[in-house]
Amino acid sequence: MSCVSISVRIYLNDTRTCGNNSEVDTLFVYNKNALGSPAAAAVRKFLSDVVDELRMDPGNVRLGVVSKTNTDGINIRLGDYVTRERFKRALNQKQSGLGLHHLLRIAQEEYFDTEIGHRIDARKRIVVILNSPINPKEELGVKHHLFRAKMLNDIELLTVNVVKVKDA
């Protein structure tokens, strides 16, 4: 039997990460199909836990999720849910997706748009949630879009690896 565990840890005195003193627009990008159902459920719980630690309600932090490219899933744009409780409710909707590199492209090209909630003066951040190793068929595309996000679009990048733990 195996289980998936993701924990949230906020560093002490880290006011920038949590948005206490600055505006940050953050997108979480992951591929539910590649993670599998137990890991995808753990990711939704992780995101719900992260939201509790962020300064979302006063407007310092806006969050979005890019996890699908078809009508069966959920994408949350930066301006869709600006309060913690509404964002957490949206996480529980049905989710599915296609390849991670497609999701990264969509996140960069469509989600940091002022018409759908991105604030022009806010820092841009993408948190990529993935399982290791990355599918070899997607690796080159993922690397391309991560490089493009960082170098061409001035987006901060963070990664979260989902690790499946076997019980003893």
PDB file of C-alpha atoms in Angstrom:
ATOM      1  CA  MET A   1       0.000   0.000   0.000  1.00  0.00           C
ATOM      2  CA  SER A   2       1.281   3.470  -0.787  1.00  0.00           C
ATOM      3  CA  CYS A   3       0.119   6.922   0.154  1.00  0.00           C
ATOM      4  CA  VAL A   4       0.864  10.435  -0.942  1.00  0.00           C
ATOM      5  CA  SER A   5       1.816  13.182   1.443  1.00  0.00           C
ATOM      6  CA  ILE A   6       2.452  16.847   0.773  1.00  0.00           C
ATOM      7  CA  SER A   7       3.096  19.293   3.569  1.00  0.00           C
ATOM      8  CA  VAL A   8       3.104  23.064   3.663  1.00  0.00           C
ATOM      9  CA  ARG A   9       5.979  24.843   5.344  1.00  0.00           C
ATOM     10  CA  ILE A  10       6.263  28.609   5.457  1.00  0.00           C
ATOM     11  CA  TYR A  11       9.708  29.952   6.334  1.00  0.00           C
ATOM     12  CA  LEU A  12       9.927  32.238   9.360  1.00  0.00           C
ATOM     13  CA  ASN A  13      10.232  35.948   8.624  1.00  0.00           C
ATOM     14  CA  ASP A  14       9.468  35.360   4.942  1.00  0.00           C
ATOM     15  CA  THR A  15       7.088  38.227   4.259  1.00  0.00           C
ATOM     16  CA  ARG A  16       7.511  38.213   0.470  1.00  0.00           C
ATOM     17  CA  THR A  17       6.428  34.609  -0.083  1.00  0.00           C
ATOM     18  CA  CYS A  18       3.131  34.952   1.757  1.00  0.00           C
ATOM     19  CA  GLY A  19       2.296  38.322   0.271  1.00  0.00           C
ATOM     20  CA  ASN A  20       2.324  40.274   3.524  1.00  0.00           C
ATOM     21  CA  ASN A  21       4.092  43.267   2.014  1.00  0.00           C
ATOM     22  CA  SER A  22       3.674  42.834  -1.726  1.00  0.00           C
ATOM     23  CA  GLU A  23       1.226  41.870  -4.426  1.00  0.00           C
ATOM     24  CA  VAL A  24       1.857  38.448  -5.933  1.00  0.00           C
ATOM     25  CA  ASP A  25      -0.181  36.700  -8.629  1.00  0.00           C
ATOM     26  CA  THR A  26       0.523  32.977  -8.402  1.00  0.00           C
ATOM     27  CA  LEU A  27      -0.572  30.172 -10.726  1.00  0.00           C
ATOM     28  CA  PHE A  28      -0.415  26.517  -9.700  1.00  0.00           C
ATOM     29  CA  VAL A  29       0.097  24.275 -12.737  1.00  0.00           C
ATOM     30  CA  TYR A  30      -0.268  20.489 -12.650  1.00  0.00           C
ATOM     31  CA  ASN A  31      -1.447  17.562 -14.754  1.00  0.00           C
ATOM     32  CA  LYS A  32      -3.986  15.483 -12.805  1.00  0.00           C
ATOM     33  CA  ASN A  33      -3.775  12.567 -15.231  1.00  0.00           C
ATOM     34  CA  ALA A  34      -0.005  12.280 -14.882  1.00  0.00           C
ATOM     35  CA  LEU A  35      -0.209  12.448 -11.080  1.00  0.00           C
ATOM     36  CA  GLY A  36      -2.979   9.878 -10.695  1.00  0.00           C
ATOM     37  CA  SER A  37      -6.074  10.122  -8.496  1.00  0.00           C
ATOM     38  CA  PRO A  38      -4.507   9.736  -5.007  1.00  0.00           C
ATOM     39  CA  ALA A  39      -1.769  12.276  -5.772  1.00  0.00           C
ATOM     40  CA  ALA A  40      -4.232  14.701  -7.393  1.00  0.00           C
ATOM     41  CA  ALA A  41      -6.392  14.537  -4.259  1.00  0.00           C
ATOM     42  CA  ALA A  42      -3.275  15.238  -2.157  1.00  0.00           C
ATOM     43  CA  VAL A  43      -2.472  18.214  -4.413  1.00  0.00           C
ATOM     44  CA  ARG A  44      -5.966  19.668  -3.894  1.00  0.00           C
ATOM     45  CA  LYS A  45      -5.525  19.288  -0.109  1.00  0.00           C
ATOM     46  CA  PHE A  46      -2.045  20.841  -0.374  1.00  0.00           C
ATOM     47  CA  LEU A  47      -3.463  23.836  -2.252  1.00  0.00           C
ATOM     48  CA  SER A  48      -6.225  24.212   0.327  1.00  0.00           C
ATOM     49  CA  ASP A  49      -3.609  24.162   3.113  1.00  0.00           C
ATOM     50  CA  VAL A  50      -1.397  26.678   1.270  1.00  0.00           C
ATOM     51  CA  VAL A  51      -4.302  29.090   0.898  1.00  0.00           C
ATOM     52  CA  ASP A  52      -4.720  29.145   4.672  1.00  0.00           C
ATOM     53  CA  GLU A  53      -1.169  30.526   5.025  1.00  0.00           C
ATOM     54  CA  LEU A  54      -1.407  33.267   2.397  1.00  0.00           C
ATOM     55  CA  ARG A  55      -2.625  36.867   2.634  1.00  0.00           C
ATOM     56  CA  MET A  56      -5.342  36.241   0.065  1.00  0.00           C
ATOM     57  CA  ASP A  57      -8.392  37.873   1.649  1.00  0.00           C
ATOM     58  CA  PRO A  58      -6.893  41.401   1.933  1.00  0.00           C
ATOM     59  CA  GLY A  59      -5.929  41.214  -1.739  1.00  0.00           C
ATOM     60  CA  ASN A  60      -2.158  40.861  -1.442  1.00  0.00           C
ATOM     61  CA  VAL A  61      -2.169  37.428  -3.095  1.00  0.00           C
ATOM     62  CA  ARG A  62      -4.267  36.248  -6.023  1.00  0.00           C
ATOM     63  CA  LEU A  63      -4.218  32.579  -6.949  1.00  0.00           C
ATOM     64  CA  GLY A  64      -5.051  30.620 -10.068  1.00  0.00           C
ATOM     65  CA  VAL A  65      -4.954  26.981 -11.118  1.00  0.00           C
ATOM     66  CA  VAL A  66      -4.179  25.584 -14.560  1.00  0.00           C
ATOM     67  CA  SER A  67      -4.800  21.843 -14.639  1.00  0.00           C
ATOM     68  CA  LYS A  68      -6.838  21.226 -17.766  1.00  0.00           C
ATOM     69  CA  THR A  69      -7.145  22.175 -21.402  1.00  0.00           C
ATOM     70  CA  ASN A  70     -10.577  20.717 -22.147  1.00  0.00           C
ATOM     71  CA  THR A  71     -14.101  21.154 -20.840  1.00  0.00           C
ATOM     72  CA  ASP A  72     -13.874  18.333 -18.265  1.00  0.00           C
ATOM     73  CA  GLY A  73     -11.578  20.049 -15.799  1.00  0.00           C
ATOM     74  CA  ILE A  74     -10.984  23.179 -13.795  1.00  0.00           C
ATOM     75  CA  ASN A  75      -8.990  26.272 -14.488  1.00  0.00           C
ATOM     76  CA  ILE A  76      -9.150  29.114 -12.003  1.00  0.00           C
ATOM     77  CA  ARG A  77      -8.133  32.482 -13.387  1.00  0.00           C
ATOM     78  CA  LEU A  78      -6.421  35.027 -11.130  1.00  0.00           C
ATOM     79  CA  GLY A  79      -9.510  37.193 -10.746  1.00  0.00           C
ATOM     80  CA  ASP A  80     -12.100  34.413 -10.428  1.00  0.00           C
ATOM     81  CA  TYR A  81     -11.930  33.848  -6.666  1.00  0.00           C
ATOM     82  CA  VAL A  82     -10.301  36.599  -4.645  1.00  0.00           C
ATOM     83  CA  THR A  83     -11.310  35.261  -1.228  1.00  0.00           C
ATOM     84  CA  ARG A  84      -9.897  32.203   0.485  1.00  0.00           C
ATOM     85  CA  GLU A  85     -13.186  30.325   0.979  1.00  0.00           C
ATOM     86  CA  ARG A  86     -14.391  30.712  -2.610  1.00  0.00           C
ATOM     87  CA  PHE A  87     -11.020  29.573  -3.947  1.00  0.00           C
ATOM     88  CA  LYS A  88     -11.060  26.496  -1.686  1.00  0.00           C
ATOM     89  CA  ARG A  89     -14.581  25.565  -2.833  1.00  0.00           C
ATOM     90  CA  ALA A  90     -13.471  25.806  -6.473  1.00  0.00           C
ATOM     91  CA  LEU A  91     -10.646  23.320  -5.820  1.00  0.00           C
ATOM     92  CA  ASN A  92     -13.179  20.553  -5.201  1.00  0.00           C
ATOM     93  CA  GLN A  93     -14.659  20.710  -8.687  1.00  0.00           C
ATOM     94  CA  LYS A  94     -13.928  17.945 -11.182  1.00  0.00           C
ATOM     95  CA  GLN A  95     -10.426  18.204 -12.652  1.00  0.00           C
ATOM     96  CA  SER A  96      -8.610  16.620 -15.568  1.00  0.00           C
ATOM     97  CA  GLY A  97      -5.944  17.651 -17.998  1.00  0.00           C
ATOM     98  CA  LEU A  98      -3.616  17.122 -20.896  1.00  0.00           C
ATOM     99  CA  GLY A  99       0.157  17.438 -21.083  1.00  0.00           C
ATOM    100  CA  LEU A 100       2.054  19.587 -18.596  1.00  0.00           C
ATOM    101  CA  HIS A 101       3.905  21.499 -21.309  1.00  0.00           C
ATOM    102  CA  HIS A 102       0.550  22.542 -22.830  1.00  0.00           C
ATOM    103  CA  LEU A 103      -0.627  23.694 -19.403  1.00  0.00           C
ATOM    104  CA  LEU A 104       2.563  25.744 -18.887  1.00  0.00           C
ATOM    105  CA  ARG A 105       2.091  27.409 -22.271  1.00  0.00           C
ATOM    106  CA  ILE A 106      -1.534  28.253 -21.460  1.00  0.00           C
ATOM    107  CA  ALA A 107      -0.542  29.612 -18.037  1.00  0.00           C
ATOM    108  CA  GLN A 108       2.020  31.984 -19.556  1.00  0.00           C
ATOM    109  CA  GLU A 109       0.059  33.089 -22.598  1.00  0.00           C
ATOM    110  CA  GLU A 110      -3.451  33.374 -21.207  1.00  0.00           C
ATOM    111  CA  TYR A 111      -3.441  33.716 -17.430  1.00  0.00           C
ATOM    112  CA  PHE A 112      -1.211  36.731 -16.751  1.00  0.00           C
ATOM    113  CA  ASP A 113      -3.676  39.026 -18.517  1.00  0.00           C
ATOM    114  CA  THR A 114      -5.069  42.125 -16.831  1.00  0.00           C
ATOM    115  CA  GLU A 115      -8.507  41.499 -18.346  1.00  0.00           C
ATOM    116  CA  ILE A 116      -8.884  38.290 -16.316  1.00  0.00           C
ATOM    117  CA  GLY A 117      -7.406  39.432 -13.032  1.00  0.00           C
ATOM    118  CA  HIS A 118      -3.633  39.851 -13.290  1.00  0.00           C
ATOM    119  CA  ARG A 119      -2.486  43.076 -11.666  1.00  0.00           C
ATOM    120  CA  ILE A 120       0.093  44.918 -13.751  1.00  0.00           C
ATOM    121  CA  ASP A 121       2.220  45.833 -10.708  1.00  0.00           C
ATOM    122  CA  ALA A 122       2.064  42.369  -9.087  1.00  0.00           C
ATOM    123  CA  ARG A 123       4.923  39.898  -9.312  1.00  0.00           C
ATOM    124  CA  LYS A 124       4.184  36.870 -11.505  1.00  0.00           C
ATOM    125  CA  ARG A 125       4.793  33.398 -10.101  1.00  0.00           C
ATOM    126  CA  ILE A 126       4.123  29.868 -11.369  1.00  0.00           C
ATOM    127  CA  VAL A 127       4.247  26.874  -9.043  1.00  0.00           C
ATOM    128  CA  VAL A 128       4.584  23.669 -11.080  1.00  0.00           C
ATOM    129  CA  ILE A 129       3.407  20.549  -9.292  1.00  0.00           C
ATOM    130  CA  LEU A 130       4.767  17.364 -10.832  1.00  0.00           C
ATOM    131  CA  ASN A 131       5.663  13.802 -10.183  1.00  0.00           C
ATOM    132  CA  SER A 132       9.186  12.586 -10.774  1.00  0.00           C
ATOM    133  CA  PRO A 133      10.453  11.710 -13.217  1.00  0.00           C
ATOM    134  CA  ILE A 134       8.783  13.831 -15.885  1.00  0.00           C
ATOM    135  CA  ASN A 135       7.402  11.817 -18.780  1.00  0.00           C
ATOM    136  CA  PRO A 136      10.287  11.629 -21.325  1.00  0.00           C
ATOM    137  CA  LYS A 137       7.878  12.579 -24.134  1.00  0.00           C
ATOM    138  CA  GLU A 138       7.086  15.837 -22.308  1.00  0.00           C
ATOM    139  CA  GLU A 139      10.487  16.690 -20.841  1.00  0.00           C
ATOM    140  CA  LEU A 140      11.759  18.855 -23.705  1.00  0.00           C
ATOM    141  CA  GLY A 141       8.480  20.793 -23.952  1.00  0.00           C
ATOM    142  CA  VAL A 142       8.353  21.340 -20.186  1.00  0.00           C
ATOM    143  CA  LYS A 143      11.956  22.602 -20.129  1.00  0.00           C
ATOM    144  CA  HIS A 144      11.227  24.921 -23.069  1.00  0.00           C
ATOM    145  CA  HIS A 145       8.210  26.515 -21.379  1.00  0.00           C
ATOM    146  CA  LEU A 146       9.963  26.832 -18.018  1.00  0.00           C
ATOM    147  CA  PHE A 147      12.894  28.594 -19.699  1.00  0.00           C
ATOM    148  CA  ARG A 148      10.517  30.832 -21.626  1.00  0.00           C
ATOM    149  CA  ALA A 149       8.576  31.734 -18.458  1.00  0.00           C
ATOM    150  CA  LYS A 150      11.731  32.677 -16.576  1.00  0.00           C
ATOM    151  CA  MET A 151      13.744  34.424 -19.262  1.00  0.00           C
ATOM    152  CA  LEU A 152      11.170  35.972 -21.593  1.00  0.00           C
ATOM    153  CA  ASN A 153       8.171  36.579 -19.352  1.00  0.00           C
ATOM    154  CA  ASP A 154       9.925  37.450 -16.061  1.00  0.00           C
ATOM    155  CA  ILE A 155       7.942  34.861 -14.093  1.00  0.00           C
ATOM    156  CA  GLU A 156       9.218  33.432 -10.803  1.00  0.00           C
ATOM    157  CA  LEU A 157       9.209  29.621 -10.911  1.00  0.00           C
ATOM    158  CA  LEU A 158       8.788  27.177  -8.044  1.00  0.00           C
ATOM    159  CA  THR A 159       8.413  23.413  -8.276  1.00  0.00           C
ATOM    160  CA  VAL A 160       6.743  20.936  -5.974  1.00  0.00           C
ATOM    161  CA  ASN A 161       7.505  17.247  -6.426  1.00  0.00           C
ATOM    162  CA  VAL A 162       4.847  14.754  -5.380  1.00  0.00           C
ATOM    163  CA  VAL A 163       6.458  11.718  -3.779  1.00  0.00           C
ATOM    164  CA  LYS A 164       4.592   8.476  -3.258  1.00  0.00           C
ATOM    165  CA  VAL A 165       5.561   6.893   0.044  1.00  0.00           C
ATOM    166  CA  LYS A 166       5.236   3.147   0.645  1.00  0.00           C
ATOM    167  CA  ASP A 167       3.979   2.068   4.033  1.00  0.00           C
ATOM    168  CA  ALA A 168       6.301  -0.177   6.037  1.00  0.00           C
TER     169      ALA A 168
END
